[in-house]
mmCIF file of C-alpha atoms in Angstrom:
data_model
loop_
_atom_site.group_PDB
_atom_site.id
_atom_site.type_symbol
_atom_site.label_atom_id
_atom_site.label_comp_id
_atom_site.label_asym_id
_atom_site.label_seq_id
_atom_site.Cartn_x
_atom_site.Cartn_y
_atom_site.Cartn_z
ATOM 1 C CA UNK O 282 0.000 0.000 0.000
ATOM 2 C CA UNK O 283 2.753 2.414 -0.945
ATOM 3 C CA UNK O 284 3.527 4.662 -3.890
ATOM 4 C CA UNK O 285 7.105 4.514 -5.171
ATOM 5 C CA UNK O 286 8.799 7.335 -7.062
ATOM 6 C CA UNK O 287 11.724 6.539 -9.332
ATOM 7 C CA UNK O 288 14.095 8.418 -11.617
ATOM 8 C CA UNK O 289 15.544 7.483 -14.980
ATOM 9 C CA UNK O 290 19.025 8.715 -14.009
ATOM 10 C CA UNK O 291 21.130 6.116 -12.284
ATOM 11 C CA UNK O 292 21.000 2.344 -12.011
ATOM 12 C CA UNK O 293 19.255 0.422 -9.248
ATOM 13 C CA UNK O 294 21.194 -2.779 -9.846
ATOM 14 C CA UNK O 295 23.225 -4.451 -12.545
ATOM 15 C CA UNK O 296 20.237 -6.512 -13.688
ATOM 16 C CA UNK O 297 17.395 -3.995 -13.534
ATOM 17 C CA UNK O 298 15.974 -1.267 -15.692
ATOM 18 C CA UNK O 299 18.168 1.749 -14.953
ATOM 19 C CA UNK O 300 15.620 3.228 -12.546
ATOM 20 C CA UNK O 301 16.729 4.355 -9.108
ATOM 21 C CA UNK O 302 14.415 4.200 -6.101
ATOM 22 C CA UNK O 303 13.812 7.693 -4.680
ATOM 23 C CA UNK O 304 11.017 7.643 -2.157
ATOM 24 C CA UNK O 305 7.687 6.160 -1.145
ATOM 25 C CA UNK O 306 4.615 7.198 0.750
ATOM 26 C CA UNK O 307 1.443 5.631 2.083
ATOM 27 C CA UNK O 308 0.361 2.717 4.237
ATOM 28 C CA UNK O 309 -2.757 0.638 4.759
ATOM 29 C CA UNK O 310 -5.694 2.579 6.178
ATOM 30 C CA UNK O 311 -8.465 5.084 5.575
ATOM 31 C CA UNK O 312 -6.718 8.282 6.660
ATOM 32 C CA UNK O 313 -5.290 11.026 4.480
ATOM 33 C CA UNK O 314 -2.385 9.603 2.491
ATOM 34 C CA UNK O 315 -3.239 6.003 3.369
ATOM 35 C CA UNK O 316 -4.506 3.424 0.876
ATOM 36 C CA UNK O 317 -6.575 0.295 0.493
ATOM 37 C CA UNK O 318 -5.703 -1.576 -2.697
ATOM 38 C CA UNK O 319 -4.641 1.414 -4.850
ATOM 39 C CA UNK O 320 -4.854 0.431 -8.500
ATOM 40 C CA UNK O 321 -4.351 3.462 -10.752
ATOM 41 C CA UNK O 322 -2.136 6.537 -10.857
ATOM 42 C CA UNK O 323 -1.486 9.540 -13.081
ATOM 43 C CA UNK O 324 0.486 12.779 -13.062
ATOM 44 C CA UNK O 325 -0.894 16.080 -14.372
ATOM 45 C CA UNK O 326 0.987 18.745 -16.288
ATOM 46 C CA UNK O 327 2.134 20.536 -13.127
ATOM 47 C CA UNK O 328 3.317 17.463 -11.236
ATOM 48 C CA UNK O 329 0.313 16.704 -9.032
ATOM 49 C CA UNK O 330 -0.112 12.948 -8.523
ATOM 50 C CA UNK O 331 -3.565 11.337 -8.460
ATOM 51 C CA UNK O 332 -4.124 7.855 -7.024
ATOM 52 C CA UNK O 333 -7.210 5.672 -7.480
ATOM 53 C CA UNK O 334 -7.602 4.427 -3.899
ATOM 54 C CA UNK O 335 -9.869 1.588 -4.935
ATOM 55 C CA UNK O 336 -10.702 -0.036 -1.615
ATOM 56 C CA UNK O 337 -11.486 3.339 -0.028
ATOM 57 C CA UNK O 338 -13.758 4.414 -2.922
ATOM 58 C CA UNK O 339 -11.916 7.665 -3.497
ATOM 59 C CA UNK O 340 -9.290 9.521 -5.476
ATOM 60 C CA UNK O 341 -6.423 11.032 -3.512
ATOM 61 C CA UNK O 342 -4.140 13.796 -4.751
ATOM 62 C CA UNK O 343 -0.565 14.567 -3.743
ATOM 63 C CA UNK O 344 1.372 17.707 -4.606
ATOM 64 C CA UNK O 345 4.984 18.784 -4.574
ATOM 65 C CA UNK O 346 6.207 20.552 -1.478
ATOM 66 C CA UNK O 347 8.592 23.223 -2.773
ATOM 67 C CA UNK O 348 12.267 22.532 -2.248
ATOM 68 C CA UNK O 349 15.599 23.267 -3.868
ATOM 69 C CA UNK O 350 18.040 21.244 -5.924
ATOM 70 C CA UNK O 351 18.332 19.847 -9.412
ATOM 71 C CA UNK O 352 15.640 18.336 -11.581
ATOM 72 C CA UNK O 353 14.609 14.688 -11.444
ATOM 73 C CA UNK O 354 12.011 12.776 -13.419
ATOM 74 C CA UNK O 355 8.788 11.282 -12.120
ATOM 75 C CA UNK O 356 7.790 8.598 -14.619
ATOM 76 C CA UNK O 357 4.391 6.925 -14.318
ATOM 77 C CA UNK O 358 3.289 4.576 -17.080
ATOM 78 C CA UNK O 359 4.840 6.592 -19.873
ATOM 79 C CA UNK O 360 4.157 10.035 -18.465
ATOM 80 C CA UNK O 361 7.063 12.258 -17.497
ATOM 81 C CA UNK O 362 7.050 15.408 -15.385
ATOM 82 C CA UNK O 363 10.063 17.460 -14.301
ATOM 83 C CA UNK O 364 10.204 18.093 -10.552
ATOM 84 C CA UNK O 365 12.668 19.327 -7.938
ATOM 85 C CA UNK O 366 14.983 16.707 -6.474
ATOM 86 C CA UNK O 367 14.486 17.789 -2.868
ATOM 87 C CA UNK O 368 10.708 18.199 -3.102
ATOM 88 C CA UNK O 369 8.501 15.747 -1.242
ATOM 89 C CA UNK O 370 4.964 14.660 -2.061
ATOM 90 C CA UNK O 371 2.329 15.917 0.365
ATOM 91 C CA UNK O 372 -1.351 15.054 0.631
ATOM 92 C CA UNK O 373 -3.415 17.775 -1.066
ATOM 93 C CA UNK O 374 -6.987 16.556 -1.202
ATOM 94 C CA UNK O 375 -9.402 13.795 -2.126
ATOM 95 C CA UNK O 376 -12.862 13.196 -3.432
ATOM 96 C CA UNK O 377 -15.365 10.357 -3.522
ATOM 97 C CA UNK O 378 -17.268 8.055 -1.183
ATOM 98 C CA UNK O 379 -18.799 4.627 -1.698
ATOM 99 C CA UNK O 380 -22.087 4.626 -3.596
ATOM 100 C CA UNK O 381 -23.868 4.998 -6.910
ATOM 101 C CA UNK O 382 -24.711 8.719 -6.958
ATOM 102 C CA UNK O 383 -22.824 11.268 -9.031
ATOM 103 C CA UNK O 384 -19.397 11.790 -7.497
ATOM 104 C CA UNK O 385 -19.501 8.476 -5.639
ATOM 105 C CA UNK O 386 -17.552 5.365 -6.591
ATOM 106 C CA UNK O 387 -17.769 1.608 -6.449
ATOM 107 C CA UNK O 388 -14.282 0.258 -7.138
ATOM 108 C CA UNK O 389 -12.618 3.258 -8.841
ATOM 109 C CA UNK O 390 -9.818 1.600 -10.809
ATOM 110 C CA UNK O 391 -7.989 4.386 -12.604
ATOM 111 C CA UNK O 392 -7.803 8.156 -13.059
ATOM 112 C CA UNK O 393 -6.593 10.430 -15.848
ATOM 113 C CA UNK O 394 -6.229 14.222 -15.975
ATOM 114 C CA UNK O 395 -6.255 16.203 -19.225
ATOM 115 C CA UNK O 396 -4.510 19.442 -20.165
ATOM 116 C CA UNK O 397 -7.492 21.481 -18.947
ATOM 117 C CA UNK O 398 -7.371 19.947 -15.440
ATOM 118 C CA UNK O 399 -10.426 17.762 -16.011
ATOM 119 C CA UNK O 400 -10.207 14.470 -14.113
ATOM 120 C CA UNK O 401 -11.730 11.239 -15.456
ATOM 121 C CA UNK O 402 -12.322 8.223 -13.200
ATOM 122 C CA UNK O 403 -13.093 4.658 -14.275
ATOM 123 C CA UNK O 404 -15.818 3.655 -11.789
ATOM 124 C CA UNK O 405 -15.629 -0.085 -12.456
ATOM 125 C CA UNK O 406 -18.488 -1.657 -10.520
ATOM 126 C CA UNK O 407 -20.824 1.217 -11.434
ATOM 127 C CA UNK O 408 -19.963 0.494 -15.108
ATOM 128 C CA UNK O 409 -19.244 4.117 -15.959
ATOM 129 C CA UNK O 410 -16.706 6.858 -16.377
ATOM 130 C CA UNK O 411 -17.090 10.054 -14.358
ATOM 131 C CA UNK O 412 -15.680 13.467 -15.248
ATOM 132 C CA UNK O 413 -14.757 16.180 -12.745
ATOM 133 C CA UNK O 414 -13.591 19.744 -13.319
ATOM 134 C CA UNK O 415 -10.948 21.399 -11.157
ATOM 135 C CA UNK O 416 -10.491 25.091 -10.453
ATOM 136 C CA UNK O 417 -7.402 26.773 -11.908
ATOM 137 C CA UNK O 418 -5.942 27.267 -8.444
ATOM 138 C CA UNK O 419 -6.359 23.566 -7.648
ATOM 139 C CA UNK O 420 -4.172 22.610 -10.612
ATOM 140 C CA UNK O 421 -1.263 24.899 -9.654
ATOM 141 C CA UNK O 422 2.132 23.518 -8.657
ATOM 142 C CA UNK O 423 2.414 22.876 -4.930
ATOM 143 C CA UNK O 424 -1.182 23.771 -4.052
ATOM 144 C CA UNK O 425 -2.707 22.068 -1.029
ATOM 145 C CA UNK O 426 -6.306 23.124 -1.751
ATOM 146 C CA UNK O 427 -8.466 20.974 -4.006
ATOM 147 C CA UNK O 428 -11.666 22.434 -5.442
ATOM 148 C CA UNK O 429 -13.521 20.362 -8.017
ATOM 149 C CA UNK O 430 -17.041 19.576 -9.154
ATOM 150 C CA UNK O 431 -18.833 16.662 -10.786
ATOM 151 C CA UNK O 432 -19.314 17.416 -14.484
ATOM 152 C CA UNK O 433 -20.641 14.317 -16.246
ATOM 153 C CA UNK O 434 -20.935 10.523 -16.250
ATOM 154 C CA UNK O 435 -21.532 7.991 -18.972
ATOM 155 C CA UNK O 436 -21.790 4.238 -19.371
ATOM 156 C CA UNK O 437 -23.754 1.284 -18.110
ATOM 157 C CA UNK O 438 -23.250 -2.449 -17.891
ATOM 158 C CA UNK O 439 -23.342 -4.069 -21.311
ATOM 159 C CA UNK O 440 -21.633 -4.844 -24.600
ATOM 160 C CA UNK O 441 -22.710 -1.936 -26.795
ATOM 161 C CA UNK O 442 -20.818 1.224 -27.694
ATOM 162 C CA UNK O 443 -20.356 3.303 -24.559
ATOM 163 C CA UNK O 444 -21.201 0.371 -22.287
ATOM 164 C CA UNK O 445 -18.693 -1.384 -20.047
ATOM 165 C CA UNK O 446 -17.975 -4.746 -18.436
ATOM 166 C CA UNK O 447 -15.378 -4.230 -15.712
ATOM 167 C CA UNK O 448 -13.543 -1.243 -17.179
ATOM 168 C CA UNK O 449 -10.150 -1.071 -15.464
ATOM 169 C CA UNK O 450 -8.032 1.645 -17.071
ATOM 170 C CA UNK O 451 -8.215 5.068 -18.668
ATOM 171 C CA UNK O 452 -5.804 7.385 -20.436
ATOM 172 C CA UNK O 453 -6.181 10.763 -22.143
ATOM 173 C CA UNK O 454 -4.253 11.821 -25.240
ATOM 174 C CA UNK O 455 -2.869 15.250 -26.048
ATOM 175 C CA UNK O 456 -5.852 16.014 -28.279
ATOM 176 C CA UNK O 457 -8.330 15.130 -25.529
ATOM 177 C CA UNK O 458 -9.444 11.681 -26.651
ATOM 178 C CA UNK O 459 -10.153 9.217 -23.869
ATOM 179 C CA UNK O 460 -9.096 5.567 -24.112
ATOM 180 C CA UNK O 461 -10.847 3.121 -21.778
ATOM 181 C CA UNK O 462 -9.761 -0.483 -21.169
ATOM 182 C CA UNK O 463 -13.085 -2.348 -21.230
ATOM 183 C CA UNK O 464 -11.732 -5.559 -19.738
ATOM 184 C CA UNK O 465 -14.486 -8.184 -19.913
ATOM 185 C CA UNK O 466 -15.577 -6.907 -23.328
ATOM 186 C CA UNK O 467 -11.987 -7.475 -24.473
ATOM 187 C CA UNK O 468 -11.678 -4.086 -26.155
ATOM 188 C CA UNK O 469 -10.539 -0.503 -25.945
ATOM 189 C CA UNK O 470 -13.207 2.177 -26.314
ATOM 190 C CA UNK O 471 -12.332 5.651 -27.581
ATOM 191 C CA UNK O 472 -14.286 8.746 -26.577
ATOM 192 C CA UNK O 473 -14.255 12.390 -27.539
ATOM 193 C CA UNK O 474 -13.998 14.223 -24.230
ATOM 194 C CA UNK O 475 -16.001 17.164 -25.575
ATOM 195 C CA UNK O 476 -19.198 15.264 -26.417
ATOM 196 C CA UNK O 477 -18.622 12.051 -24.460
ATOM 197 C CA UNK O 478 -19.526 9.599 -27.191
ATOM 198 C CA UNK O 479 -17.536 6.683 -28.594
ATOM 199 C CA UNK O 480 -15.255 7.514 -31.485
ATOM 200 C CA UNK O 481 -17.080 6.958 -34.790
ATOM 201 C CA UNK O 482 -14.775 4.162 -35.935
ATOM 202 C CA UNK O 483 -14.580 2.355 -32.607
ATOM 203 C CA UNK O 484 -10.890 1.819 -33.324
ATOM 204 C CA UNK O 485 -7.790 3.080 -31.626
ATOM 205 C CA UNK O 486 -6.649 6.267 -33.323
ATOM 206 C CA UNK O 487 -3.271 7.984 -33.221
ATOM 207 C CA UNK O 488 -3.291 10.967 -30.892
#
């Protein structure tokens, strides 16, 4: 129940990937900065880290505490953000409770944040994706205040376009398209984040 931060500079061991362990945070529990079966993570454009805290039915956010020193890389599933070497990650907010209403979650599996600070959550056992909008101040580097609002939700259990069976992952491209791993339907669904409908072709498109 911990988040590990690594850098691409340096070598952890002679046999491994060239990534050096830097730090970790978290532990099992329900308090701020604690986790129960975290399953998804993303980094926004300013270095805030969002964690899908699945067992606690919430999304937690962590921000950089300003420090000094050279740059290091935070790399999370292909995303890269430059941060300060001596900065530490501090809890900076959360949202979500267990349930079926808007803004509630039942097994949130993954989270993605686009260039406009909109957050998208794969709400697996509610068979939907939820969208949340953040205030400009909430997206700033090092902020400890999180202000956001429910914006939209789509999906239901099924096999048709825009329906999900155990969706487990989500990613957003530079042009705003959303890619959802629809696990038990054995497919990827593509959505336009502006109108929240499946891409016309139903195929993966280059971003």
